Amino acid sequence: MIVAQITDLHVKRKGHLLHHMINTAKSLRRCVERLNELDPRPDVIVATGDLTESGKRKEYARLRDVLERSEIPVYLMPGNHDDRERLRDAFPDHAYLPERDAPLSYVLESFPVRIVALDSTDPGYRGGCFDEQRERWLRARLREAPSRPTFLFMHHPPFLTGIRQLDNDPYRRVEVLGEVVRANPQIQLVGAGHIHRAMQVRWQGTMACTAPSTAHQIVLELREKQPLGMTLEPPGFLLHVWDPDYGTVTHVCATERFKTRWL
Ligand SMILES: [Fe+2]
């Protein structure tokens, strides 16, 4: 089974560039075309948030236009730039999205790997949040299938990155989330976004990672007191490949096609 993870799409409405320089919708379109071309093709695409730049209806309409080109089923999750209600309104046919006034968390059961999508957003707050309600929800979902291999997706990474400006907004009750993950060894992978860079870390007995953005990346700046910067390093996505014999392998992929010579 192959799960493609795309993240931080930051789609703006037609004719508008991000920071006056990046056509995020075009960048996403290229990514969708690249995913359609893959052989073998991913079984599913999970989009881990910041689907739009500012959660506006016209941005979701544009997002919908681009995603309609995907020949692979796409499952959506919100990020801190999104608006849950407008996201739900723009995709009424995405029946897996829960009812109003609730975090957009859900489980996909129909694949060999169980996919648990945990909404880590807290409207008005830039960092992640794992409140009591979501704790109850996640514990209950994980209890349902303690021996099925599971990928857990969320927008905010539950680990510190070393890029100081990104670590300034604490993930609320992340220590409780860590306890839940540690107690559920069926979780093979925690896949997040938000950082706009690929990172991997051992966390709570499993592998946690972040995906590159389909649009712009964050500058790798490990010095203290440096401002946060964005860069046009190559956009990309992750492929999480699961096999019953060898387990989970995550590949970091660039959207752009590079010249290849077969050996
Ligand atoms: Fe983002």
Coordinates of C-alpha atoms and ligand atoms in Angstrom, one line a residue:
M1 CA 0.0 0.0 0.0
I2 CA 1.2 3.5 -0.8
V3 CA 0.0 6.6 0.9
A4 CA 1.0 9.9 -0.7
Q5 CA 1.2 12.8 1.8
I6 CA 1.0 16.3 0.5
T7 CA 0.9 19.3 2.8
D8 CA 0.9 23.1 3.1
L9 CA -0.7 23.8 -0.2
H10 CA -1.5 27.4 0.8
V11 CA -3.8 27.8 -2.3
K12 CA -4.8 31.4 -3.0
R13 CA -7.6 32.5 -5.3
K14 CA -7.1 32.8 -9.0
G15 CA -4.7 35.6 -10.1
H16 CA -3.2 36.0 -6.6
L17 CA 0.4 35.0 -5.7
L18 CA 1.7 34.1 -2.2
H19 CA 4.1 36.8 -1.0
H20 CA 3.7 38.3 -4.5
M21 CA 6.0 35.5 -5.9
I22 CA 4.6 32.0 -5.6
N23 CA 1.7 30.6 -7.6
T24 CA 0.7 28.0 -5.0
A25 CA -2.3 26.6 -7.1
K26 CA 0.0 26.0 -10.0
S27 CA 2.5 24.3 -7.8
L28 CA -0.2 22.0 -6.4
R29 CA -1.4 21.2 -9.9
R30 CA 2.1 20.1 -10.9
C31 CA 2.2 17.9 -7.8
V32 CA -1.2 16.3 -8.6
E33 CA 0.0 15.6 -12.2
R34 CA 3.2 14.0 -10.8
L35 CA 1.2 11.8 -8.5
N36 CA -1.1 10.7 -11.3
E37 CA 1.9 9.7 -13.3
L38 CA 3.5 7.5 -10.6
D39 CA 3.7 3.8 -11.3
P40 CA 2.7 2.1 -9.1
R41 CA 0.2 4.8 -8.3
P42 CA -0.5 5.7 -4.7
D43 CA -3.7 4.2 -3.2
V44 CA -4.6 7.4 -1.5
I45 CA -3.5 11.0 -1.0
V46 CA -3.7 12.6 2.5
A47 CA -3.4 16.4 2.5
T48 CA -2.2 17.4 6.0
G49 CA -3.5 20.9 6.2
D50 CA -2.9 24.5 5.3
L51 CA -4.9 23.6 2.2
T52 CA -5.5 27.4 1.7
E53 CA -3.6 30.5 2.6
S54 CA -6.4 32.2 4.6
G55 CA -9.5 29.9 4.7
K56 CA -11.5 31.9 2.2
R57 CA -14.3 30.5 0.1
K58 CA -12.7 31.5 -3.2
E59 CA -9.5 29.7 -2.1
Y60 CA -11.4 26.5 -1.4
A61 CA -13.1 26.8 -4.7
R62 CA -9.7 27.0 -6.4
L63 CA -8.4 24.1 -4.3
R64 CA -11.4 22.1 -5.5
D65 CA -10.7 22.9 -9.1
V66 CA -7.1 21.7 -8.8
L67 CA -7.8 18.6 -6.8
E68 CA -10.4 17.5 -9.4
R69 CA -7.5 16.7 -11.6
S70 CA -6.4 14.0 -9.2
E71 CA -7.0 10.4 -10.4
I72 CA -6.3 9.2 -6.8
P73 CA -8.8 9.7 -3.9
V74 CA -7.8 12.7 -1.8
Y75 CA -8.6 13.1 1.9
L76 CA -8.4 16.5 3.4
M77 CA -7.3 17.7 6.8
P78 CA -7.2 21.3 8.1
G79 CA -4.2 23.3 9.2
N80 CA -3.9 26.5 11.2
H81 CA -4.5 28.6 8.0
D82 CA -7.8 26.8 7.2
D83 CA -11.4 27.4 8.2
R84 CA -13.2 24.2 9.2
E85 CA -16.7 25.3 8.2
R86 CA -15.6 26.7 4.8
L87 CA -13.5 23.7 4.1
R88 CA -16.5 21.4 4.8
D89 CA -18.9 23.6 2.8
A90 CA -16.6 23.5 -0.2
F91 CA -16.4 19.7 -0.1
P92 CA -19.9 18.5 0.8
D93 CA -19.2 15.2 -1.1
H94 CA -16.3 14.4 1.2
A95 CA -18.6 12.4 3.5
Y96 CA -15.8 11.3 5.8
L97 CA -15.6 14.8 7.2
P98 CA -17.5 14.9 10.5
E99 CA -20.5 17.1 11.4
R100 CA -20.4 20.8 12.2
D101 CA -18.8 22.2 15.4
A102 CA -16.3 19.5 15.8
P103 CA -12.6 18.9 14.9
L104 CA -12.3 17.4 11.5
S105 CA -10.8 14.1 12.7
Y106 CA -11.7 10.7 11.0
V107 CA -10.5 7.2 10.4
L108 CA -10.2 5.4 7.0
E109 CA -10.8 1.7 7.5
S110 CA -10.8 0.4 3.9
F111 CA -7.1 0.2 3.3
P112 CA -4.5 -2.4 4.5
V113 CA -3.1 0.3 6.8
R114 CA -5.6 2.0 9.0
I115 CA -5.4 5.8 8.5
V116 CA -6.2 8.0 11.5
A117 CA -6.5 11.7 10.8
L118 CA -6.3 13.8 13.9
D119 CA -7.3 17.5 13.6
S120 CA -4.6 19.3 15.6
T121 CA -5.9 22.8 14.9
D122 CA -7.3 25.2 17.5
P123 CA -9.1 28.1 15.7
G124 CA -7.2 31.4 16.4
Y125 CA -4.0 29.6 17.6
R126 CA -1.0 28.9 15.4
G127 CA 0.3 25.9 17.3
G128 CA -1.2 22.4 17.8
C129 CA -3.8 21.3 20.3
F130 CA -4.7 18.0 21.8
D131 CA -7.6 18.7 24.2
E132 CA -9.5 16.3 26.4
Q133 CA -12.2 15.8 23.7
R134 CA -9.6 14.8 21.1
E135 CA -7.8 12.6 23.7
R136 CA -11.0 10.7 24.3
W137 CA -11.6 10.4 20.6
L138 CA -8.1 9.2 19.7
R139 CA -8.0 6.7 22.6
A140 CA -11.4 5.2 21.5
R141 CA -10.4 4.9 17.9
L142 CA -7.0 3.2 18.7
R143 CA -8.8 0.8 21.0
E144 CA -10.9 -0.4 18.1
A145 CA -8.0 -2.0 16.2
P146 CA -5.0 -2.4 18.5
S147 CA -3.3 -4.9 16.2
R148 CA -3.8 -3.2 12.8
P149 CA -0.9 -1.3 11.3
T150 CA -1.9 2.4 11.6
F151 CA -0.6 5.7 10.2
L152 CA -1.5 8.7 12.4
F153 CA -1.7 12.0 10.5
M154 CA -2.0 15.6 11.9
H155 CA -1.1 19.1 10.7
H156 CA 1.2 20.0 13.6
P157 CA 4.3 18.0 14.3
P158 CA 4.4 16.8 17.9
F159 CA 8.1 17.3 18.3
L160 CA 10.5 20.3 18.5
T161 CA 12.3 21.1 15.3
G162 CA 15.4 23.1 16.4
I163 CA 14.2 25.9 14.2
R164 CA 13.5 28.3 17.1
Q165 CA 10.9 30.4 15.4
L166 CA 8.8 27.3 14.7
D167 CA 9.1 26.0 18.3
N168 CA 7.7 29.1 19.8
D169 CA 4.0 28.0 19.7
P170 CA 3.7 25.0 22.0
Y171 CA 1.6 22.1 21.0
R172 CA -1.0 22.1 23.8
R173 CA -1.1 18.8 25.8
V174 CA 1.5 17.2 23.5
E175 CA 2.8 15.2 26.4
V176 CA -0.6 13.4 26.7
L177 CA -0.6 12.8 23.0
G178 CA 2.8 11.3 23.5
E179 CA 1.5 8.9 26.2
V180 CA -1.3 7.8 23.9
V181 CA 1.1 7.1 21.0
R182 CA 3.5 5.3 23.2
A183 CA 0.7 3.0 24.5
N184 CA -0.3 2.1 21.0
P185 CA 2.6 0.3 19.2
Q186 CA 0.3 -0.4 16.2
I187 CA 1.1 3.3 15.1
Q188 CA 3.9 2.8 12.6
L189 CA 4.2 6.4 11.6
V190 CA 3.1 9.9 12.7
G191 CA 3.0 12.1 9.6
A192 CA 2.7 15.9 10.0
G193 CA 3.1 19.1 8.0
H194 CA 3.2 22.8 9.2
I195 CA 7.1 23.0 9.0
H196 CA 7.4 23.2 5.2
R197 CA 10.5 20.9 5.3
A198 CA 11.1 17.1 5.4
M199 CA 12.2 16.0 8.9
Q200 CA 12.3 12.6 10.6
V201 CA 12.6 11.9 14.3
R202 CA 12.2 8.9 16.6
W203 CA 9.3 9.9 18.8
Q204 CA 7.4 7.9 21.5
G205 CA 8.6 4.6 20.1
T206 CA 7.5 5.3 16.6
M207 CA 8.7 7.3 13.6
A208 CA 7.5 10.9 13.3
C209 CA 8.1 13.0 10.2
T210 CA 7.1 16.2 8.4
A211 CA 6.6 16.5 4.7
P212 CA 7.9 19.3 2.4
S213 CA 5.3 21.8 1.2
T214 CA 3.9 21.4 -2.3
A215 CA 4.6 25.2 -2.7
H216 CA 7.3 27.0 -0.6
Q217 CA 9.8 25.7 2.0
I218 CA 11.1 27.2 5.3
V219 CA 14.8 28.1 5.5
L220 CA 16.8 25.6 7.5
E221 CA 18.1 28.1 10.2
L222 CA 19.4 26.4 13.4
R223 CA 21.0 29.6 14.9
E224 CA 19.1 31.3 17.7
K225 CA 17.4 34.6 17.3
Q226 CA 17.3 34.4 13.5
P227 CA 14.1 35.4 11.7
L228 CA 12.0 32.8 9.9
G229 CA 12.5 32.7 6.2
M230 CA 10.9 31.1 3.2
T231 CA 12.7 29.7 0.3
L232 CA 12.1 28.3 -3.2
E233 CA 13.8 25.0 -2.5
P234 CA 12.1 22.3 -4.6
P235 CA 8.6 21.5 -3.5
G236 CA 7.6 17.9 -2.9
F237 CA 5.7 15.2 -1.1
L238 CA 6.1 12.0 0.9
L239 CA 5.3 8.5 -0.2
H240 CA 4.7 6.2 2.8
V241 CA 5.0 2.6 1.5
W242 CA 3.7 -0.2 3.7
D243 CA 4.4 -3.8 3.0
P244 CA 3.4 -6.7 5.2
D245 CA 6.9 -8.2 4.9
Y246 CA 9.2 -5.2 5.4
G247 CA 6.9 -2.7 7.2
T248 CA 6.9 1.1 6.5
V249 CA 9.4 3.0 4.4
T250 CA 9.0 6.8 3.8
H251 CA 10.4 8.3 0.6
V252 CA 10.9 12.1 0.2
C253 CA 10.0 13.0 -3.4
A254 CA 10.4 16.2 -5.4
T255 CA 7.5 17.3 -7.6
E256 CA 9.9 18.2 -10.4
R257 CA 11.0 15.5 -12.8
F258 CA 14.8 15.3 -13.1
K259 CA 16.8 13.9 -16.0
T260 CA 17.2 10.2 -15.5
R261 CA 19.6 7.7 -17.0
W262 CA 18.8 4.0 -16.5
L263 CA 21.7 1.9 -15.4
Ligands
FE1 FE 1.9 26.0 6.1

